[in-house]
JSON list of C-alpha atoms in Angstrom, two decimals:
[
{"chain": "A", "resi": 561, "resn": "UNK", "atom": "CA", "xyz": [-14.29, -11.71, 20.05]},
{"chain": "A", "resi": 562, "resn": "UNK", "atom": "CA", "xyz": [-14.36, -8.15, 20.68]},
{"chain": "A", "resi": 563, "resn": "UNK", "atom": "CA", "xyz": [-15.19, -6.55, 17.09]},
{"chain": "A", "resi": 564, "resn": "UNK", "atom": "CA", "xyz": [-14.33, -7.51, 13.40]},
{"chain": "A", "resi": 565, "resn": "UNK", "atom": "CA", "xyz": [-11.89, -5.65, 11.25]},
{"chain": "A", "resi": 566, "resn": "UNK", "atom": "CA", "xyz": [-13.10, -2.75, 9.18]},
{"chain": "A", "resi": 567, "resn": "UNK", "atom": "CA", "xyz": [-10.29, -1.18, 7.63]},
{"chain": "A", "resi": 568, "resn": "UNK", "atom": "CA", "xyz": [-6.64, -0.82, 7.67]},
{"chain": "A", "resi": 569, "resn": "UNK", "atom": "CA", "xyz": [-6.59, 3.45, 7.13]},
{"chain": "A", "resi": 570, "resn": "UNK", "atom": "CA", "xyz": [-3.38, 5.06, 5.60]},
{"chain": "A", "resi": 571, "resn": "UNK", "atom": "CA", "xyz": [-2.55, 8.53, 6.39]},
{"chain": "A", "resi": 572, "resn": "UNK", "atom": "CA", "xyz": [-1.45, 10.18, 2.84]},
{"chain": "A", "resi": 573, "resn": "UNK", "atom": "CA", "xyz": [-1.31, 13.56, 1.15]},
{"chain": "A", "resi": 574, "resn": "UNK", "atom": "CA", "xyz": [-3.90, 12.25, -1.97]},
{"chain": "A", "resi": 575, "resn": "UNK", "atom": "CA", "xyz": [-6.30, 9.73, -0.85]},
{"chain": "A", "resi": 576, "resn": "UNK", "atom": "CA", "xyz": [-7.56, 9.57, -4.31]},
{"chain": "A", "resi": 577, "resn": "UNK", "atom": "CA", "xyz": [-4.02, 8.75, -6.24]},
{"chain": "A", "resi": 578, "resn": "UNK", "atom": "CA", "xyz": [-2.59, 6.61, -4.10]},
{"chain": "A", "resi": 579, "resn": "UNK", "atom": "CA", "xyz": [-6.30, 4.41, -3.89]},
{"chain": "A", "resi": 580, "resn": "UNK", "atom": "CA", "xyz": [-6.02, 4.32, -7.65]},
{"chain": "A", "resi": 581, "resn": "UNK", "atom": "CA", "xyz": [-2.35, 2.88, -7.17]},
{"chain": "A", "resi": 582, "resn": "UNK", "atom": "CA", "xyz": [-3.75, 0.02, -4.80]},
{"chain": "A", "resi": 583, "resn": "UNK", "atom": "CA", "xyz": [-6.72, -0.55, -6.50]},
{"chain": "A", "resi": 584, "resn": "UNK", "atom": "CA", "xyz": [-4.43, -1.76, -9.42]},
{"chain": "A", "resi": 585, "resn": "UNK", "atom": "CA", "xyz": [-2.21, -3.28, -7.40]},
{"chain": "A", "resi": 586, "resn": "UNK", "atom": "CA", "xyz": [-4.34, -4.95, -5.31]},
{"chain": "A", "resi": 587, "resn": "UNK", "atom": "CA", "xyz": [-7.33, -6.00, -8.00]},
{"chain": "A", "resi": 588, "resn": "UNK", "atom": "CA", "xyz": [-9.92, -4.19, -5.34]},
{"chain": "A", "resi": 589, "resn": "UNK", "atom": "CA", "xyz": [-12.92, -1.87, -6.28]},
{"chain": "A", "resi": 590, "resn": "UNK", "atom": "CA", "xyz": [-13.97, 1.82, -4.66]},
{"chain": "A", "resi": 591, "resn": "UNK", "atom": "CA", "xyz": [-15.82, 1.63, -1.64]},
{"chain": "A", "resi": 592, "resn": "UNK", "atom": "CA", "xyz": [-16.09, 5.51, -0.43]},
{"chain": "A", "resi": 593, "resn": "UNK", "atom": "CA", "xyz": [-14.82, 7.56, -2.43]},
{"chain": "A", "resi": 594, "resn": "UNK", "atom": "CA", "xyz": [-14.86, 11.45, -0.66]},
{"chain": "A", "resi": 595, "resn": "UNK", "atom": "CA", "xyz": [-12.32, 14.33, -1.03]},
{"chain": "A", "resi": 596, "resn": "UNK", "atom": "CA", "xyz": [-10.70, 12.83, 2.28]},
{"chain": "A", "resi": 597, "resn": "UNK", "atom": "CA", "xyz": [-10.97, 9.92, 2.10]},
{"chain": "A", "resi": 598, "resn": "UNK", "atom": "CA", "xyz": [-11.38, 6.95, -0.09]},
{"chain": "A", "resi": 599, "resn": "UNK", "atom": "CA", "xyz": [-12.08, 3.05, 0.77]},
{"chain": "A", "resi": 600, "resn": "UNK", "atom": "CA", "xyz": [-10.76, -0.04, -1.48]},
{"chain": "A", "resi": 601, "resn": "UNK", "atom": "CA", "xyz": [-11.97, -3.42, -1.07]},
{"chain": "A", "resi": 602, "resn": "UNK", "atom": "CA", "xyz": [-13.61, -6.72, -2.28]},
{"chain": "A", "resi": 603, "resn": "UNK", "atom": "CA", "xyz": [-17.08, -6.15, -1.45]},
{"chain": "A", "resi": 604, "resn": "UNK", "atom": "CA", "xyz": [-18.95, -3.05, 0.71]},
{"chain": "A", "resi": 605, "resn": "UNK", "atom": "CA", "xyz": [-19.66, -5.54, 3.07]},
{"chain": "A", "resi": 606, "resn": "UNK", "atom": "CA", "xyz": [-15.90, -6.68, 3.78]},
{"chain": "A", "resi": 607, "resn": "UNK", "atom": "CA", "xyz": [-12.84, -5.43, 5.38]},
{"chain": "A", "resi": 608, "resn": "UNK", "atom": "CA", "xyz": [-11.55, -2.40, 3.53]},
{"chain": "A", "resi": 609, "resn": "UNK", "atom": "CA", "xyz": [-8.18, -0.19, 2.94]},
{"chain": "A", "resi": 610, "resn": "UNK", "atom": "CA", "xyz": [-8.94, 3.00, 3.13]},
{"chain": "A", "resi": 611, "resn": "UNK", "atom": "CA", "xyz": [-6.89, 6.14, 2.41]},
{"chain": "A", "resi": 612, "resn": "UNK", "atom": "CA", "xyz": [-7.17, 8.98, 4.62]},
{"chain": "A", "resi": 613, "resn": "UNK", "atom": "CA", "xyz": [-6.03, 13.20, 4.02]},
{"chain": "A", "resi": 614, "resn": "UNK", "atom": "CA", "xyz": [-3.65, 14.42, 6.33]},
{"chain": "A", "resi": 615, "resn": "UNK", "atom": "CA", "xyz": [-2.03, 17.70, 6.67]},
{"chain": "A", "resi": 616, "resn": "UNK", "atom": "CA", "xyz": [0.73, 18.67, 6.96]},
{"chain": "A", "resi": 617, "resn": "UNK", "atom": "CA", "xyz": [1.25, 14.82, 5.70]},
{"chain": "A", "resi": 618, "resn": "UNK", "atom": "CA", "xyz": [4.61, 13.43, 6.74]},
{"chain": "A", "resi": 619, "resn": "UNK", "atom": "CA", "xyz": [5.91, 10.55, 4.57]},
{"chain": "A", "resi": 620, "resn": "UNK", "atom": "CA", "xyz": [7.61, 7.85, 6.08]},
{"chain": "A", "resi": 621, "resn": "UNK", "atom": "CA", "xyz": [11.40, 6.96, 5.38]},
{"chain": "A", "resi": 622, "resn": "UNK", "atom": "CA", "xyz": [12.43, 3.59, 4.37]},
{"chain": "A", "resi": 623, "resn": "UNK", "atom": "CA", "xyz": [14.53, 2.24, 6.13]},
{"chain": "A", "resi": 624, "resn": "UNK", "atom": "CA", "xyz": [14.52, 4.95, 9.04]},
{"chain": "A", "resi": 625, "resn": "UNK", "atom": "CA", "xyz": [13.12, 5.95, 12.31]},
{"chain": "A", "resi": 626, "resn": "UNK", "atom": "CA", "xyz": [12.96, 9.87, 12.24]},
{"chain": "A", "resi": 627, "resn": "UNK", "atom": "CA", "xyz": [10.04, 9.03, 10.10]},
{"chain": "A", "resi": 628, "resn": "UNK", "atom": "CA", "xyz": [9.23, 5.12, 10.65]},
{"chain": "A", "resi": 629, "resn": "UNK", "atom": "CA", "xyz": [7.07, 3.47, 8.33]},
{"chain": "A", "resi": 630, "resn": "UNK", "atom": "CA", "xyz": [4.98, 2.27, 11.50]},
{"chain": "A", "resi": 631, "resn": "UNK", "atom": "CA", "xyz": [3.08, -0.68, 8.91]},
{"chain": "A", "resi": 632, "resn": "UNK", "atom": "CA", "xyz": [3.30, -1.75, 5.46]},
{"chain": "A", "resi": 633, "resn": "UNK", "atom": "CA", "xyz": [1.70, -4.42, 2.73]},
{"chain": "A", "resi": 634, "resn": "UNK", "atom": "CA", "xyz": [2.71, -8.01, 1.89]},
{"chain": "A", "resi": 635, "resn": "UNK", "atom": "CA", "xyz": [1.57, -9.01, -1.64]},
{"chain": "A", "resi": 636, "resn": "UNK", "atom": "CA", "xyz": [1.81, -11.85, -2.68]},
{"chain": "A", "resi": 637, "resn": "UNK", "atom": "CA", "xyz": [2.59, -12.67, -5.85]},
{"chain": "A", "resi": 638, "resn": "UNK", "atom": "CA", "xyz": [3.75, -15.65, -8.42]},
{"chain": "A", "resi": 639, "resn": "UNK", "atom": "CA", "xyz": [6.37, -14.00, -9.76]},
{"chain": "A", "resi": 640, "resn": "UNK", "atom": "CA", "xyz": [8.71, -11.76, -8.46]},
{"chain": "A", "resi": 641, "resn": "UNK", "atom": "CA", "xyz": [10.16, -10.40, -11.71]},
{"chain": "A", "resi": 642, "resn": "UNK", "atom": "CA", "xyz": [6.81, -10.11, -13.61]},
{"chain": "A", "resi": 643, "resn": "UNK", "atom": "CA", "xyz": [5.32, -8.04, -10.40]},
{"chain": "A", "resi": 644, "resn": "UNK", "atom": "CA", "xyz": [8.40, -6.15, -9.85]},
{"chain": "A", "resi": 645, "resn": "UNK", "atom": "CA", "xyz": [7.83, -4.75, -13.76]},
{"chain": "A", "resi": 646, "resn": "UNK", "atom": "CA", "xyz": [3.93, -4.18, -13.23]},
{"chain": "A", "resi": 647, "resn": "UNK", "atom": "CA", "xyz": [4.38, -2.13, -10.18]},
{"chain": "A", "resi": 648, "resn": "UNK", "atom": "CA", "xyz": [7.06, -0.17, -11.43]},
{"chain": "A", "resi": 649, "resn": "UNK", "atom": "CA", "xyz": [4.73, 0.48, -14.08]},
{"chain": "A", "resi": 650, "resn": "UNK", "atom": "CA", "xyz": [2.13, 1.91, -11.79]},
{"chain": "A", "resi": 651, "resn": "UNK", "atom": "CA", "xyz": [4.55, 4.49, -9.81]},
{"chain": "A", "resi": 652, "resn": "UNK", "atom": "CA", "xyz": [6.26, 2.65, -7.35]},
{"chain": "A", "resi": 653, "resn": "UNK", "atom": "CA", "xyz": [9.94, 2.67, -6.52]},
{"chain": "A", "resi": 654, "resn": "UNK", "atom": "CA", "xyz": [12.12, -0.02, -5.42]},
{"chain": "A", "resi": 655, "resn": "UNK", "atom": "CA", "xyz": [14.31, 0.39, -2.33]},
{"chain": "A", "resi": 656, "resn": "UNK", "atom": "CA", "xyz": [16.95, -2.04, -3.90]},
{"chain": "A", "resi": 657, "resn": "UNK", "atom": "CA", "xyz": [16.75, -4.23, -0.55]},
{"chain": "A", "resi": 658, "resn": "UNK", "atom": "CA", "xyz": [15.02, -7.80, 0.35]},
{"chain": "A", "resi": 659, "resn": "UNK", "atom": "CA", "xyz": [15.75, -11.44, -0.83]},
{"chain": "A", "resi": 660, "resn": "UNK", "atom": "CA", "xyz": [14.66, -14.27, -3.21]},
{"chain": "A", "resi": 661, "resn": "UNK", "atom": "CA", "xyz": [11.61, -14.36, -1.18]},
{"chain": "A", "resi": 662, "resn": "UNK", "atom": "CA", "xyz": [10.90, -11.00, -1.11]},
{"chain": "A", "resi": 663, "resn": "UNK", "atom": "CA", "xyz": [11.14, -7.54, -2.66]},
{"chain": "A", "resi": 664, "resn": "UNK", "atom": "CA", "xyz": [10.81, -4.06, -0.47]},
{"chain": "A", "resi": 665, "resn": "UNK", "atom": "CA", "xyz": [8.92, -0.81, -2.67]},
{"chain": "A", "resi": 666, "resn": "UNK", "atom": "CA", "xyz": [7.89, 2.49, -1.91]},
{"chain": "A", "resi": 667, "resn": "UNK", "atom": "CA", "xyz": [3.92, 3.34, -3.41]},
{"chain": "A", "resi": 668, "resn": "UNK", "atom": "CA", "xyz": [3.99, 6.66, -4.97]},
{"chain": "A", "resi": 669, "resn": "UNK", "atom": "CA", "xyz": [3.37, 8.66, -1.77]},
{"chain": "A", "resi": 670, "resn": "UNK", "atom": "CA", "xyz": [6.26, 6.77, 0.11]},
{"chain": "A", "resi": 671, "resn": "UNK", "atom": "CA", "xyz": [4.80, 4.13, 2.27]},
{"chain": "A", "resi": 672, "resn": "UNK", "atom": "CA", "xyz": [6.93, 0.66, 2.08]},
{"chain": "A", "resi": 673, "resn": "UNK", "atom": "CA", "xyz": [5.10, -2.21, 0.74]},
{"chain": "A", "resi": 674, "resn": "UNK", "atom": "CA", "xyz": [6.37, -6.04, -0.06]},
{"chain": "A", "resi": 675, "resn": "UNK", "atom": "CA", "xyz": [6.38, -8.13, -3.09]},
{"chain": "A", "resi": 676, "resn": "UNK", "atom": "CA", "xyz": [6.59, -11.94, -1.34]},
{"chain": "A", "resi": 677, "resn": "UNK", "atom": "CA", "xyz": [6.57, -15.19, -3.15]},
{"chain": "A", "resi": 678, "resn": "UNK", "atom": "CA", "xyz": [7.51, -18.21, -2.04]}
]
Protein backbone atom coordinates (compact mmCIF):
# COMPACT_ATOMS: atom_id res chain seq x y z
CA UNK A 1 0.00 0.00 0.00
CA UNK A 2 1.05 3.28 -1.11
CA UNK A 3 -1.23 5.79 1.06
CA UNK A 4 -4.86 5.66 2.49
CA UNK A 5 -7.73 7.67 1.15
CA UNK A 6 -8.36 11.11 2.54
CA UNK A 7 -10.98 12.65 0.66
CA UNK A 8 -12.93 12.53 -2.45
CA UNK A 9 -12.82 16.77 -3.22
CA UNK A 10 -15.64 18.29 -5.44
CA UNK A 11 -14.99 21.34 -7.36
CA UNK A 12 -18.29 23.65 -6.81
CA UNK A 13 -19.30 27.29 -6.85
CA UNK A 14 -20.58 27.11 -2.80
CA UNK A 15 -18.67 24.71 -0.81
CA UNK A 16 -20.84 25.55 2.06
CA UNK A 17 -24.50 24.79 0.34
CA UNK A 18 -23.83 22.03 -1.44
CA UNK A 19 -21.90 20.33 2.02
CA UNK A 20 -25.15 21.12 3.76
CA UNK A 21 -26.98 19.16 0.84
CA UNK A 22 -24.65 16.01 1.43
CA UNK A 23 -24.47 16.24 4.89
CA UNK A 24 -28.31 15.50 4.81
CA UNK A 25 -28.08 13.27 2.30
CA UNK A 26 -25.41 11.43 3.36
CA UNK A 27 -26.10 11.43 7.46
CA UNK A 28 -22.23 12.86 7.79
CA UNK A 29 -21.02 15.68 10.19
CA UNK A 30 -18.61 18.98 9.34
CA UNK A 31 -15.13 18.29 9.34
CA UNK A 32 -13.46 21.76 8.02
CA UNK A 33 -15.54 24.06 7.52
CA UNK A 34 -13.53 27.38 5.72
CA UNK A 35 -14.86 29.92 3.14
CA UNK A 36 -13.25 27.48 0.45
CA UNK A 37 -13.64 24.75 1.46
CA UNK A 38 -15.61 22.47 3.63
CA UNK A 39 -15.04 18.61 4.69
CA UNK A 40 -18.04 16.02 5.49
CA UNK A 41 -17.49 12.82 7.08
CA UNK A 42 -18.02 10.13 9.83
CA UNK A 43 -15.33 10.91 12.11
CA UNK A 44 -12.10 13.59 11.80
CA UNK A 45 -10.11 10.72 11.75
CA UNK A 46 -11.77 8.99 8.57
CA UNK A 47 -11.99 9.42 4.93
CA UNK A 48 -13.81 12.62 4.11
CA UNK A 49 -15.87 14.48 1.12
CA UNK A 50 -14.85 17.59 0.89
CA UNK A 51 -16.16 20.54 -1.17
CA UNK A 52 -13.81 22.77 -2.75
CA UNK A 53 -14.36 26.84 -4.37
CA UNK A 54 -13.63 27.15 -7.82
CA UNK A 55 -13.80 30.02 -10.10
CA UNK A 56 -14.97 30.55 -12.75
CA UNK A 57 -16.81 27.08 -11.61
CA UNK A 58 -18.02 25.08 -14.59
CA UNK A 59 -20.91 22.67 -13.85
CA UNK A 60 -20.97 19.50 -15.39
CA UNK A 61 -23.77 18.35 -17.93
CA UNK A 62 -25.63 15.21 -17.46
CA UNK A 63 -25.54 13.23 -19.78
CA UNK A 64 -22.78 15.13 -21.92
CA UNK A 65 -19.19 15.47 -22.69
CA UNK A 66 -18.63 19.29 -23.46
CA UNK A 67 -18.87 19.36 -19.74
CA UNK A 68 -18.50 15.56 -18.44
CA UNK A 69 -19.42 14.80 -15.07
CA UNK A 70 -15.82 13.14 -14.72
CA UNK A 71 -17.29 11.16 -11.12
CA UNK A 72 -20.39 10.95 -9.26
CA UNK A 73 -22.10 9.24 -5.89
CA UNK A 74 -23.84 5.86 -5.44
CA UNK A 75 -26.23 5.89 -2.44
CA UNK A 76 -27.61 3.38 -1.42
CA UNK A 77 -30.75 3.27 -0.23
CA UNK A 78 -33.91 0.88 0.85
CA UNK A 79 -36.24 2.47 -1.01
CA UNK A 80 -36.17 4.02 -4.13
CA UNK A 81 -39.46 5.94 -3.95
CA UNK A 82 -39.11 7.09 -0.28
CA UNK A 83 -35.38 8.49 -1.22
CA UNK A 84 -36.38 9.80 -4.48
CA UNK A 85 -39.08 12.16 -2.31
CA UNK A 86 -36.40 13.06 0.48
CA UNK A 87 -33.88 14.24 -1.95
CA UNK A 88 -36.12 16.10 -3.97
CA UNK A 89 -36.91 17.65 -0.84
CA UNK A 90 -33.39 18.79 -0.23
CA UNK A 91 -32.76 20.49 -3.85
CA UNK A 92 -31.95 17.92 -6.10
CA UNK A 93 -33.31 17.28 -9.55
CA UNK A 94 -33.99 14.16 -11.28
CA UNK A 95 -32.61 13.53 -14.78
CA UNK A 96 -35.70 11.25 -15.56
CA UNK A 97 -33.13 8.35 -16.61
CA UNK A 98 -31.92 4.91 -14.81
CA UNK A 99 -33.78 1.60 -13.94
CA UNK A 100 -35.52 -0.41 -11.15
CA UNK A 101 -32.16 -0.61 -9.67
CA UNK A 102 -31.26 2.70 -9.91
CA UNK A 103 -32.19 6.37 -10.12
CA UNK A 104 -29.74 9.23 -11.81
CA UNK A 105 -30.05 13.12 -9.88
CA UNK A 106 -28.41 16.24 -10.21
CA UNK A 107 -27.32 17.92 -6.37
CA UNK A 108 -28.19 21.48 -6.41
CA UNK A 109 -24.95 22.71 -8.03
CA UNK A 110 -25.27 20.07 -10.93
CA UNK A 111 -23.05 17.19 -10.23
CA UNK A 112 -24.85 13.63 -11.06
CA UNK A 113 -25.33 11.43 -8.18
CA UNK A 114 -27.20 7.77 -7.91
CA UNK A 115 -29.98 6.50 -5.85
CA UNK A 116 -29.17 2.38 -6.03
CA UNK A 117 -31.09 -0.31 -4.30
CA UNK A 118 -31.11 -3.60 -4.95
Amino acid sequence: MIGTWQALVIDCEDPDSLAAFYEQLLGMVRIDNDPDWVSIGAAPDRPAVAFQAVSPYVAPEWPGHVHPQQMHLDVRVKDLDLAEELVLNLGARSTGQGTKTFRVYLDPQDHPFCLVSW
